[in-house]
Amino acid sequence: MRMKSSRPRRVVQAGAVGAMALLAGLMPGTGVAGGTHVAESRFGYSCTSASGRHEADVTVSVELPLSSPVGATVQPEHVRLGLALAPELLGELPEGAQPKLSGAARLETAVTQNGVSADVMWEGLQIPESTITPEQDMAVEATGAVPTVTPRSSGAMVFTAGRLQLDLVARPADAGPADPAVISVSCTADADQSAELGTVEVPASPDGPVTGTPDPDAGGVVSPKVEARSTDTEEQAKTSEVEPPELPGCKLFYGPISVPATGAHGYMAGYANVNKQKAAMEFRDPAHLRLQLQSMFAAYTCPTGGLTWIHSEGTMDYNGKPQMPPARSTFLTFGFMPTTATVEMSITDPINIETVYQSVQDPVTKRRAETTTSTAHVSVRLYDVKVNGTPLDVGPNCRTVRPMELVLTGKGSTGLNVPDEGYTVKSGGPLTGYSDVPPFSGCGATEDLDNVFTASVSGTGNYTKMMQGPLCVNNVPLHCPEPPKPKPER
């Protein structure tokens, strides 16, 4: 039921201890706020998300000092937002029974003293993950630390509530292959109600400014001050070697959160240019990919809308080794001698796969655009070398002096009940990028051939295009047990 202004707006709890603290707060020279009370207010809000406009009930509870001397820092404590939300606000949820909901809340507040107001943003209020039941009203709670304010003159400081922003993350309870859904909800307080959260009395000080007189050095009667206080949840405080990227113009509001990964496998084939040879190596025999999907995710708010980041990892499997199938390649040494070699490309550490996608569908195309960046460190080895048909013993360790970094990018989009377009991790598609091949060392069993292969193969800006086939994802019948193998495309 919607709570209107006809109902009691605030519950104040104060006892004998609070009364004694109030007297202490009135004493000159204390320098700190004295005594506290808990103020609880219930408001009606109108909230809008991608699914439409719906009503919501919001209860705000905050512990405030009964009074504060002029110039003393006032810290609202134990801030709690109780949110009663209509299920329609969430719109389309990930498939699966009883998804889990979490996120963050930002409440715009104002502090008014002697007719002058200062805006104070209560942001970073965390909504811990809980299981929700679709099609039923949701009760969630947001808590966290908020900024301090400092009165610069005497007179009552009144805290009031304003706009509310919710950034919610819904994910499957079974940690299946479905992407988490990020829902942005904007709420406006109903006009026919009091917006008051609580009041802090600021008595006049014999040595301070006259009542109602602003402190000229403060430029106003109340000066909000944001303290560098952590509002991270336990899960966010966990350290990890993987960090979400910094997205230009965007703010990370949730995560990173680690979740159980979903296993998958598939195949990849393609071409890698060798600029110095004005030719390309063909990887015709598809490489077998083994992936761990969606082991971590985070959410951002951006000027153009919400974005979701998902981290996955992978490797390649060739006869139990983390490498692509060996490929034969022919190039010229000394500028004119035809040389054929077997090229072995081994992965030296897990492939880092990062996907960033739009949190909500584009209202025109009804699709969500996404970009995936795959970063691998690859050691290149040459063996079974023949020059003009004659074997050349290069030894077992003719390889690049260090692994090369291969960064491939794929762009695509997804939609409801429509095929994926371009590249997505699960459906596959083209991945393209450039790499710098380092110099070679260890080449030559009886003579030093390092410079020969460095001059012939090493260099910068070598274009690579790989075609990935659709994946077989654990517990998803499509493309399983053996997914299709792609063909190389130039």
CSV table of C-alpha atoms in Angstrom, one decimal:
chain,number,residue,atom,x,y,z
A,1,MET,CA,0.0,0.0,0.0
A,2,ARG,CA,1.2,3.5,-0.8
A,3,MET,CA,2.1,5.6,2.2
A,4,LYS,CA,0.7,9.2,1.9
A,5,SER,CA,1.3,12.3,3.9
A,6,SER,CA,-1.7,11.6,6.0
A,7,ARG,CA,0.2,8.9,7.8
A,8,PRO,CA,2.9,9.6,10.5
A,9,ARG,CA,6.0,10.5,8.5
A,10,ARG,CA,8.6,10.0,11.2
A,11,VAL,CA,9.3,7.9,14.2
A,12,VAL,CA,11.8,9.4,16.7
A,13,GLN,CA,13.3,7.3,19.5
A,14,ALA,CA,15.0,9.2,22.4
A,15,GLY,CA,15.5,8.1,25.9
A,16,ALA,CA,17.1,9.3,29.1
A,17,VAL,CA,20.6,8.8,27.7
A,18,GLY,CA,19.7,10.9,24.7
A,19,ALA,CA,18.4,13.7,26.9
A,20,MET,CA,21.6,13.7,28.9
A,21,ALA,CA,23.6,13.8,25.6
A,22,LEU,CA,21.5,16.7,24.4
A,23,LEU,CA,22.5,18.7,27.5
A,24,ALA,CA,26.1,17.8,26.8
A,25,GLY,CA,25.7,19.0,23.2
A,26,LEU,CA,24.4,22.4,24.3
A,27,MET,CA,27.6,23.0,26.4
A,28,PRO,CA,29.9,25.4,24.6
A,29,GLY,CA,33.3,24.1,23.5
A,30,THR,CA,32.3,20.4,23.2
A,31,GLY,CA,33.3,20.4,19.5
A,32,VAL,CA,31.3,17.2,18.8
A,33,ALA,CA,27.6,16.3,18.2
A,34,GLY,CA,25.8,15.3,21.3
A,35,GLY,CA,23.3,12.4,21.7
A,36,THR,CA,21.4,10.7,18.8
A,37,HIS,CA,18.0,9.6,17.8
A,38,VAL,CA,16.8,7.3,15.1
A,39,ALA,CA,14.4,8.9,12.6
A,40,GLU,CA,12.4,6.7,10.3
A,41,SER,CA,10.3,8.1,7.4
A,42,ARG,CA,8.1,6.3,4.9
A,43,PHE,CA,7.6,7.8,1.4
A,44,GLY,CA,5.7,7.1,-1.8
A,45,TYR,CA,7.8,7.1,-5.0
A,46,SER,CA,7.0,6.8,-8.7
A,47,CYS,CA,9.7,4.8,-10.3
A,48,THR,CA,10.6,4.4,-14.0
A,49,SER,CA,12.6,1.6,-15.7
A,50,ALA,CA,12.8,0.2,-19.2
A,51,SER,CA,9.6,-1.7,-18.5
A,52,GLY,CA,7.5,1.4,-17.6
A,53,ARG,CA,6.4,3.4,-14.6
A,54,HIS,CA,5.4,1.9,-11.3
A,55,GLU,CA,4.8,2.9,-7.7
A,56,ALA,CA,7.2,2.0,-4.9
A,57,ASP,CA,7.3,2.4,-1.1
A,58,VAL,CA,10.5,3.6,0.4
A,59,THR,CA,11.4,3.6,4.2
A,60,VAL,CA,14.4,5.7,5.1
A,61,SER,CA,16.0,5.1,8.6
A,62,VAL,CA,18.9,7.2,9.8
A,63,GLU,CA,20.5,7.9,13.2
A,64,LEU,CA,21.2,11.6,13.7
A,65,PRO,CA,22.5,13.7,16.6
A,66,LEU,CA,19.9,15.4,18.7
A,67,SER,CA,22.1,18.6,18.5
A,68,SER,CA,25.5,19.7,17.2
A,69,PRO,CA,27.7,22.7,18.1
A,70,VAL,CA,28.5,25.2,15.3
A,71,GLY,CA,31.4,23.9,13.3
A,72,ALA,CA,31.2,20.3,14.5
A,73,THR,CA,30.9,17.5,12.0
A,74,VAL,CA,27.5,15.8,11.8
A,75,GLN,CA,27.7,12.2,10.6
A,76,PRO,CA,24.4,10.5,9.7
A,77,GLU,CA,24.8,6.9,10.9
A,78,HIS,CA,23.2,3.5,10.2
A,79,VAL,CA,21.5,4.6,7.0
A,80,ARG,CA,19.0,2.1,5.8
A,81,LEU,CA,16.7,2.2,2.8
A,82,GLY,CA,13.8,-0.3,2.8
A,83,LEU,CA,12.5,-0.7,-0.7
A,84,ALA,CA,9.1,-2.3,-1.6
A,85,LEU,CA,9.3,-2.7,-5.4
A,86,ALA,CA,6.8,-3.9,-7.9
A,87,PRO,CA,8.1,-6.9,-9.9
A,88,GLU,CA,7.2,-5.2,-13.2
A,89,LEU,CA,10.1,-2.7,-12.6
A,90,LEU,CA,12.6,-5.5,-13.3
A,91,GLY,CA,11.1,-6.3,-16.8
A,92,GLU,CA,12.8,-9.3,-18.5
A,93,LEU,CA,14.8,-11.4,-16.1
A,94,PRO,CA,17.4,-14.1,-16.8
A,95,GLU,CA,15.8,-17.5,-17.3
A,96,GLY,CA,15.6,-19.8,-14.4
A,97,ALA,CA,13.6,-20.0,-11.2
A,98,GLN,CA,14.0,-17.4,-8.5
A,99,PRO,CA,16.9,-15.2,-9.8
A,100,LYS,CA,19.2,-13.4,-7.4
A,101,LEU,CA,19.0,-9.6,-7.1
A,102,SER,CA,21.6,-7.1,-5.8
A,103,GLY,CA,22.8,-3.7,-6.7
A,104,ALA,CA,23.3,-0.1,-5.4
A,105,ALA,CA,21.1,2.9,-4.5
A,106,ARG,CA,21.7,6.6,-4.6
A,107,LEU,CA,19.5,9.0,-2.7
A,108,GLU,CA,19.6,12.7,-3.3
A,109,THR,CA,19.1,14.6,0.0
A,110,ALA,CA,19.1,18.3,0.9
A,111,VAL,CA,20.2,19.8,4.2
A,112,THR,CA,18.5,23.2,4.9
A,113,GLN,CA,19.4,25.7,7.6
A,114,ASN,CA,17.9,29.1,8.0
A,115,GLY,CA,16.3,28.9,4.5
A,116,VAL,CA,19.5,28.0,2.7
A,117,SER,CA,20.0,24.4,1.3
A,118,ALA,CA,22.9,22.3,0.3
A,119,ASP,CA,22.5,19.2,-1.8
A,120,VAL,CA,24.2,16.0,-0.4
A,121,MET,CA,24.3,12.8,-2.4
A,122,TRP,CA,23.9,9.6,-0.4
A,123,GLU,CA,25.5,7.2,-2.9
A,124,GLY,CA,27.1,3.8,-2.7
A,125,LEU,CA,24.3,2.3,-0.6
A,126,GLN,CA,24.7,-1.4,-1.3
A,127,ILE,CA,21.9,-3.9,-1.8
A,128,PRO,CA,23.2,-7.3,-0.8
A,129,GLU,CA,22.3,-10.2,-3.0
A,130,SER,CA,19.1,-12.1,-2.2
A,131,THR,CA,16.8,-14.5,-3.9
A,132,ILE,CA,13.6,-13.0,-5.3
A,133,THR,CA,10.4,-14.6,-6.6
A,134,PRO,CA,9.2,-13.4,-10.0
A,135,GLU,CA,5.8,-11.9,-10.2
A,136,GLN,CA,5.8,-11.1,-6.5
A,137,ASP,CA,6.5,-7.8,-4.7
A,138,MET,CA,10.1,-7.4,-3.8
A,139,ALA,CA,11.4,-6.2,-0.4
A,140,VAL,CA,15.1,-5.2,-0.6
A,141,GLU,CA,17.3,-3.1,1.6
A,142,ALA,CA,20.2,-0.8,0.9
A,143,THR,CA,22.8,0.3,3.5
A,144,GLY,CA,26.1,2.1,3.7
A,145,ALA,CA,28.1,5.1,4.9
A,146,VAL,CA,27.0,8.6,3.7
A,147,PRO,CA,28.8,12.0,3.7
A,148,THR,CA,29.1,14.3,6.7
A,149,VAL,CA,27.8,17.8,7.0
A,150,THR,CA,29.2,20.7,9.1
A,151,PRO,CA,26.9,23.5,10.3
A,152,ARG,CA,28.6,26.9,10.0
A,153,SER,CA,26.0,28.9,12.0
A,154,SER,CA,23.2,28.2,14.5
A,155,GLY,CA,19.7,27.1,13.7
A,156,ALA,CA,18.0,23.8,13.0
A,157,MET,CA,19.4,21.6,10.2
A,158,VAL,CA,16.6,19.8,8.4
A,159,PHE,CA,17.4,16.7,6.2
A,160,THR,CA,15.0,16.0,3.4
A,161,ALA,CA,14.8,13.2,0.8
A,162,GLY,CA,14.7,13.7,-3.0
A,163,ARG,CA,15.2,11.6,-6.1
A,164,LEU,CA,16.3,8.0,-5.8
A,165,GLN,CA,18.3,6.0,-8.3
A,166,LEU,CA,18.5,2.2,-8.2
A,167,ASP,CA,21.0,0.2,-10.3
A,168,LEU,CA,20.0,-3.5,-9.9
A,169,VAL,CA,21.7,-6.7,-11.0
A,170,ALA,CA,19.6,-9.8,-11.5
A,171,ARG,CA,21.4,-13.1,-12.3
A,172,PRO,CA,20.3,-16.7,-12.5
A,173,ALA,CA,20.2,-18.5,-9.1
A,174,ASP,CA,21.8,-21.6,-10.6
A,175,ALA,CA,24.8,-19.6,-12.1
A,176,GLY,CA,23.9,-20.9,-15.5
A,177,PRO,CA,25.0,-19.5,-18.9
A,178,ALA,CA,22.5,-16.7,-19.0
A,179,ASP,CA,24.0,-13.2,-18.8
A,180,PRO,CA,23.1,-11.1,-15.7
A,181,ALA,CA,20.5,-8.4,-16.3
A,182,VAL,CA,21.2,-4.8,-15.2
A,183,ILE,CA,18.1,-2.7,-14.5
A,184,SER,CA,18.3,1.0,-14.0
A,185,VAL,CA,15.4,2.5,-12.0
A,186,SER,CA,14.8,6.2,-11.5
A,187,CYS,CA,12.4,7.3,-8.8
A,188,THR,CA,10.8,10.6,-7.9
A,189,ALA,CA,9.1,11.3,-4.6
A,190,ASP,CA,5.4,11.9,-4.7
A,191,ALA,CA,4.6,15.6,-4.2
A,192,ASP,CA,1.7,15.2,-1.7
A,193,GLN,CA,3.9,14.2,1.3
A,194,SER,CA,6.5,15.6,3.6
A,195,ALA,CA,10.0,14.9,2.5
A,196,GLU,CA,11.6,15.4,5.9
A,197,LEU,CA,14.1,12.8,7.1
A,198,GLY,CA,15.2,14.3,10.4
A,199,THR,CA,16.4,17.4,12.2
A,200,VAL,CA,19.6,18.3,14.1
A,201,GLU,CA,19.4,21.3,16.4
A,202,VAL,CA,22.4,23.7,16.2
A,203,PRO,CA,22.3,26.0,19.3
A,204,ALA,CA,24.0,29.4,19.2
A,205,SER,CA,27.5,29.5,20.7
A,206,PRO,CA,28.5,32.5,22.8
A,207,ASP,CA,31.7,32.7,20.8
A,208,GLY,CA,30.3,31.8,17.4
A,209,PRO,CA,28.1,33.6,14.8
A,210,VAL,CA,24.8,35.1,15.7
A,211,THR,CA,21.8,32.9,15.0
A,212,GLY,CA,20.9,32.9,11.4
A,213,THR,CA,24.1,34.5,10.3
A,214,PRO,CA,26.1,32.6,7.7
A,215,ASP,CA,29.8,32.0,8.3
A,216,PRO,CA,31.4,34.2,5.6
A,217,ASP,CA,34.3,31.8,5.3
A,218,ALA,CA,32.0,28.9,4.6
A,219,GLY,CA,30.0,30.7,1.9
A,220,GLY,CA,26.8,29.3,3.4
A,221,VAL,CA,25.1,28.1,6.5
A,222,VAL,CA,25.8,24.5,6.0
A,223,SER,CA,28.8,22.9,4.3
A,224,PRO,CA,28.5,19.3,3.1
A,225,LYS,CA,31.7,17.3,3.5
A,226,VAL,CA,32.4,14.0,1.9
A,227,GLU,CA,34.6,11.7,3.9
A,228,ALA,CA,36.7,9.0,2.2
A,229,ARG,CA,34.8,6.2,3.8
A,230,SER,CA,34.5,2.8,2.3
A,231,THR,CA,31.0,1.5,1.4
A,232,ASP,CA,32.2,-1.7,-0.1
A,233,THR,CA,30.4,-4.9,0.7
A,234,GLU,CA,32.3,-8.0,1.8
A,235,GLU,CA,32.3,-9.5,-1.6
A,236,GLN,CA,33.6,-6.3,-3.2
A,237,ALA,CA,36.4,-6.1,-0.6
A,238,LYS,CA,37.8,-9.5,-1.8
A,239,THR,CA,41.0,-9.0,-3.7
A,240,SER,CA,41.4,-10.5,-7.1
A,241,GLU,CA,44.0,-10.4,-9.8
A,242,VAL,CA,41.3,-9.5,-12.3
A,243,GLU,CA,40.0,-6.0,-12.2
A,244,PRO,CA,37.1,-4.4,-14.2
A,245,PRO,CA,38.3,-2.0,-16.9
A,246,GLU,CA,38.0,1.8,-16.6
A,247,LEU,CA,35.3,2.8,-19.1
A,248,PRO,CA,35.5,6.4,-20.3
A,249,GLY,CA,32.7,8.5,-18.8
A,250,CYS,CA,31.3,5.6,-16.8
A,251,LYS,CA,31.3,4.9,-13.1
A,252,LEU,CA,31.6,1.4,-11.6
A,253,PHE,CA,28.6,1.1,-9.2
A,254,TYR,CA,28.5,-2.7,-8.5
A,255,GLY,CA,31.2,-5.4,-8.3
A,256,PRO,CA,33.3,-7.0,-9.3
A,257,ILE,CA,31.5,-10.1,-8.1
A,258,SER,CA,32.9,-13.6,-8.5
A,259,VAL,CA,30.5,-16.3,-9.4
A,260,PRO,CA,30.8,-20.0,-10.3
A,261,ALA,CA,32.0,-20.2,-14.0
A,262,THR,CA,30.2,-22.2,-16.7
A,263,GLY,CA,32.3,-24.6,-18.7
A,264,ALA,CA,32.2,-24.5,-22.5
A,265,HIS,CA,34.2,-25.6,-25.5
A,266,GLY,CA,34.4,-24.9,-29.2
A,267,TYR,CA,36.8,-24.4,-32.2
A,268,MET,CA,38.7,-21.6,-33.9
A,269,ALA,CA,40.6,-21.3,-37.2
A,270,GLY,CA,42.0,-18.4,-39.2
A,271,TYR,CA,44.9,-16.5,-40.7
A,272,ALA,CA,47.8,-14.5,-39.3
A,273,ASN,CA,49.7,-12.1,-41.5
A,274,VAL,CA,53.5,-11.9,-41.6
A,275,ASN,CA,54.1,-8.4,-42.9
A,276,LYS,CA,57.7,-8.9,-43.8
A,277,GLN,CA,56.7,-11.7,-46.1
A,278,LYS,CA,53.6,-10.0,-47.5
A,279,ALA,CA,51.8,-13.3,-46.8
A,280,ALA,CA,49.7,-15.0,-44.2
A,281,MET,CA,50.0,-18.2,-42.2
A,282,GLU,CA,46.8,-20.3,-42.4
A,283,PHE,CA,45.6,-22.2,-39.4
A,284,ARG,CA,43.3,-24.5,-41.3
A,285,ASP,CA,43.1,-27.2,-38.6
A,286,PRO,CA,40.8,-25.6,-36.0
A,287,ALA,CA,42.1,-25.1,-32.5
A,288,HIS,CA,40.1,-26.6,-29.7
A,289,LEU,CA,39.0,-23.9,-27.2
A,290,ARG,CA,38.2,-24.8,-23.6
A,291,LEU,CA,36.5,-21.9,-21.7
A,292,GLN,CA,35.3,-21.0,-18.3
A,293,LEU,CA,32.5,-18.5,-18.9
A,294,GLN,CA,31.3,-15.6,-16.7
A,295,SER,CA,33.4,-16.1,-13.6
A,296,MET,CA,33.1,-12.5,-12.7
A,297,PHE,CA,30.9,-9.5,-13.5
A,298,ALA,CA,30.4,-5.8,-12.7
A,299,ALA,CA,28.1,-3.0,-13.7
A,300,TYR,CA,28.5,0.6,-14.7
A,301,THR,CA,26.4,3.7,-15.0
A,302,CYS,CA,27.3,5.8,-18.1
A,303,PRO,CA,25.9,8.9,-19.7
A,304,THR,CA,24.4,6.8,-22.5
A,305,GLY,CA,23.0,4.1,-20.2
A,306,GLY,CA,24.2,1.1,-18.2
A,307,LEU,CA,27.0,-1.3,-19.2
A,308,THR,CA,27.8,-4.7,-17.9
A,309,TRP,CA,31.3,-6.3,-17.8
A,310,ILE,CA,31.8,-10.0,-17.8
A,311,HIS,CA,35.1,-11.8,-17.3
A,312,SER,CA,35.8,-15.3,-18.8
A,313,GLU,CA,38.9,-17.3,-19.2
A,314,GLY,CA,40.1,-19.9,-21.7
A,315,THR,CA,42.9,-22.0,-23.1
A,316,MET,CA,43.6,-24.2,-26.1
A,317,ASP,CA,43.9,-27.9,-26.1
A,318,TYR,CA,46.0,-29.8,-28.6
A,319,ASN,CA,46.8,-33.4,-27.4
A,320,GLY,CA,46.6,-32.1,-23.9
A,321,LYS,CA,48.9,-29.1,-24.5
A,322,PRO,CA,47.8,-25.4,-24.4
A,323,GLN,CA,48.5,-24.7,-28.0
A,324,MET,CA,47.0,-24.4,-31.5
A,325,PRO,CA,47.5,-27.3,-33.9
A,326,PRO,CA,50.9,-26.9,-35.6
A,327,ALA,CA,50.7,-25.2,-39.0
A,328,ARG,CA,53.0,-25.4,-42.0
A,329,SER,CA,54.1,-22.1,-43.5
A,330,THR,CA,56.3,-21.1,-46.4
A,331,PHE,CA,58.3,-17.8,-46.4
A,332,LEU,CA,61.5,-16.4,-47.9
A,333,THR,CA,64.8,-16.2,-46.1
A,334,PHE,CA,67.6,-14.0,-47.3
A,335,GLY,CA,64.9,-12.4,-49.4
A,336,PHE,CA,64.8,-15.1,-52.0
A,337,MET,CA,65.2,-18.6,-50.5
A,338,PRO,CA,61.9,-20.4,-50.1
A,339,THR,CA,61.7,-21.8,-46.6
A,340,THR,CA,59.0,-24.0,-45.1
A,341,ALA,CA,58.6,-24.5,-41.4
A,342,THR,CA,56.1,-25.9,-38.9
A,343,VAL,CA,54.8,-23.1,-36.7
A,344,GLU,CA,53.8,-24.0,-33.1
A,345,MET,CA,51.8,-21.3,-31.1
A,346,SER,CA,51.6,-22.1,-27.4
A,347,ILE,CA,49.5,-20.2,-24.8
A,348,THR,CA,51.7,-19.3,-21.8
A,349,ASP,CA,48.9,-18.3,-19.5
A,350,PRO,CA,45.0,-18.3,-19.4
A,351,ILE,CA,43.4,-16.3,-22.2
A,352,ASN,CA,41.7,-13.3,-20.7
A,353,ILE,CA,38.2,-12.7,-22.2
A,354,GLU,CA,36.3,-9.5,-21.4
A,355,THR,CA,32.9,-8.7,-22.7
A,356,VAL,CA,31.1,-5.3,-22.2
A,357,TYR,CA,27.5,-5.1,-23.3
A,358,GLN,CA,24.6,-2.7,-23.0
A,359,SER,CA,22.6,-3.4,-19.9
A,360,VAL,CA,19.2,-2.7,-21.6
A,361,GLN,CA,18.1,-3.2,-25.2
A,362,ASP,CA,18.2,-0.3,-27.6
A,363,PRO,CA,14.6,1.0,-27.9
A,364,VAL,CA,14.8,1.2,-31.7
A,365,THR,CA,16.7,-2.0,-32.7
A,366,LYS,CA,15.5,-4.1,-29.7
A,367,ARG,CA,19.1,-5.4,-29.4
A,368,ARG,CA,22.0,-5.1,-27.0
A,369,ALA,CA,25.3,-4.3,-28.5
A,370,GLU,CA,28.4,-5.9,-27.1
A,371,THR,CA,32.2,-5.9,-27.6
A,372,THR,CA,34.5,-8.8,-26.6
A,373,THR,CA,38.3,-8.4,-26.2
A,374,SER,CA,40.4,-11.5,-26.0
A,375,THR,CA,44.0,-11.2,-24.8
A,376,ALA,CA,46.4,-14.1,-25.1
A,377,HIS,CA,50.2,-14.4,-24.6
A,378,VAL,CA,51.6,-16.7,-27.3
A,379,SER,CA,55.0,-18.2,-27.6
A,380,VAL,CA,55.9,-19.0,-31.3
A,381,ARG,CA,58.3,-21.9,-32.1
A,382,LEU,CA,59.7,-22.9,-35.5
A,383,TYR,CA,60.8,-26.5,-36.3
A,384,ASP,CA,61.0,-29.0,-39.1
A,385,VAL,CA,62.5,-26.3,-41.3
A,386,LYS,CA,63.5,-26.8,-45.0
A,387,VAL,CA,65.3,-24.3,-47.2
A,388,ASN,CA,64.7,-24.8,-50.8
A,389,GLY,CA,63.7,-28.4,-50.0
A,390,THR,CA,66.8,-29.2,-47.9
A,391,PRO,CA,66.3,-29.8,-44.2
A,392,LEU,CA,67.8,-27.1,-41.9
A,393,ASP,CA,68.5,-28.1,-38.3
A,394,VAL,CA,67.2,-25.2,-36.2
A,395,GLY,CA,67.2,-27.2,-32.9
A,396,PRO,CA,64.3,-27.8,-30.5
A,397,ASN,CA,64.2,-24.3,-29.0
A,398,CYS,CA,63.9,-21.9,-32.0
A,399,ARG,CA,61.3,-19.6,-30.6
A,400,THR,CA,60.5,-15.9,-29.8
A,401,VAL,CA,62.5,-14.4,-27.0
A,402,ARG,CA,59.3,-13.7,-25.2
A,403,PRO,CA,55.6,-14.4,-25.7
A,404,MET,CA,53.8,-12.0,-28.0
A,405,GLU,CA,50.6,-10.4,-26.9
A,406,LEU,CA,47.7,-11.2,-29.3
A,407,VAL,CA,44.6,-9.0,-28.7
A,408,LEU,CA,41.6,-9.9,-30.7
A,409,THR,CA,38.3,-8.0,-30.7
A,410,GLY,CA,34.8,-9.1,-31.7
A,411,LYS,CA,31.7,-6.9,-31.9
A,412,GLY,CA,28.1,-8.1,-32.1
A,413,SER,CA,24.6,-7.8,-30.7
A,414,THR,CA,22.0,-10.0,-29.1
A,415,GLY,CA,18.2,-9.7,-29.0
A,416,LEU,CA,15.2,-11.6,-27.6
A,417,ASN,CA,14.2,-14.5,-29.8
A,418,VAL,CA,16.4,-13.4,-32.7
A,419,PRO,CA,19.7,-14.7,-33.9
A,420,ASP,CA,22.9,-13.1,-32.7
A,421,GLU,CA,24.7,-10.7,-35.0
A,422,GLY,CA,28.4,-10.3,-35.5
A,423,TYR,CA,30.6,-11.9,-32.8
A,424,THR,CA,29.4,-13.1,-29.4
A,425,VAL,CA,31.4,-15.4,-27.1
A,426,LYS,CA,28.6,-18.1,-27.2
A,427,SER,CA,27.6,-17.9,-30.9
A,428,GLY,CA,31.1,-17.2,-32.3
A,429,GLY,CA,32.0,-15.1,-35.3
A,430,PRO,CA,35.0,-13.1,-36.5
A,431,LEU,CA,37.7,-11.9,-34.1
A,432,THR,CA,40.4,-9.5,-35.5
A,433,GLY,CA,43.4,-7.7,-34.2
A,434,TYR,CA,47.1,-7.0,-34.6
A,435,SER,CA,50.2,-8.4,-33.0
A,436,ASP,CA,53.9,-7.7,-32.8
A,437,VAL,CA,56.2,-10.8,-33.3
A,438,PRO,CA,59.3,-10.5,-31.1
A,439,PRO,CA,62.8,-11.5,-32.2
A,440,PHE,CA,63.8,-15.2,-32.3
A,441,SER,CA,66.5,-16.9,-30.2
A,442,GLY,CA,67.8,-20.4,-29.8
A,443,CYS,CA,67.7,-21.1,-33.5
A,444,GLY,CA,70.4,-23.3,-35.1
A,445,ALA,CA,71.9,-26.6,-33.9
A,446,THR,CA,75.4,-25.9,-35.4
A,447,GLU,CA,75.2,-22.2,-36.3
A,448,ASP,CA,73.4,-19.1,-35.0
A,449,LEU,CA,70.3,-18.6,-37.2
A,450,ASP,CA,68.5,-16.1,-34.8
A,451,ASN,CA,69.0,-13.1,-37.1
A,452,VAL,CA,67.8,-15.1,-40.1
A,453,PHE,CA,64.4,-15.8,-38.7
A,454,THR,CA,64.2,-12.4,-36.9
A,455,ALA,CA,64.8,-10.6,-40.2
A,456,SER,CA,62.3,-12.8,-42.0
A,457,VAL,CA,59.4,-13.1,-39.5
A,458,SER,CA,59.6,-10.7,-36.6
A,459,GLY,CA,57.9,-7.3,-36.8
A,460,THR,CA,55.0,-5.1,-35.7
A,461,GLY,CA,51.4,-4.7,-36.8
A,462,ASN,CA,50.7,-8.2,-38.1
A,463,TYR,CA,47.0,-8.5,-38.8
A,464,THR,CA,45.2,-11.6,-37.5
A,465,LYS,CA,41.6,-12.8,-38.3
A,466,MET,CA,40.2,-15.8,-36.5
A,467,MET,CA,36.8,-17.4,-36.9
A,468,GLN,CA,35.3,-18.9,-33.8
A,469,GLY,CA,32.5,-21.4,-34.1
A,470,PRO,CA,29.5,-21.6,-31.7
A,471,LEU,CA,30.2,-23.1,-28.3
A,472,CYS,CA,28.9,-26.1,-26.6
A,473,VAL,CA,28.0,-24.8,-23.1
A,474,ASN,CA,27.6,-27.1,-20.2
A,475,ASN,CA,23.9,-28.0,-19.5
A,476,VAL,CA,22.8,-26.4,-22.8
A,477,PRO,CA,21.9,-29.0,-25.5
A,478,LEU,CA,22.5,-26.7,-28.5
A,479,HIS,CA,25.8,-27.4,-30.4
A,480,CYS,CA,26.6,-30.3,-28.0
A,481,PRO,CA,28.4,-32.5,-27.5
A,482,GLU,CA,30.6,-31.6,-30.5
A,483,PRO,CA,30.2,-28.1,-31.7
A,484,PRO,CA,30.8,-27.2,-35.4
A,485,LYS,CA,34.3,-26.4,-36.6
A,486,PRO,CA,34.7,-23.1,-38.5
A,487,LYS,CA,36.7,-22.6,-41.7
A,488,PRO,CA,39.3,-19.8,-42.0
A,489,GLU,CA,38.2,-16.6,-43.6
A,490,ARG,CA,40.4,-13.8,-44.9
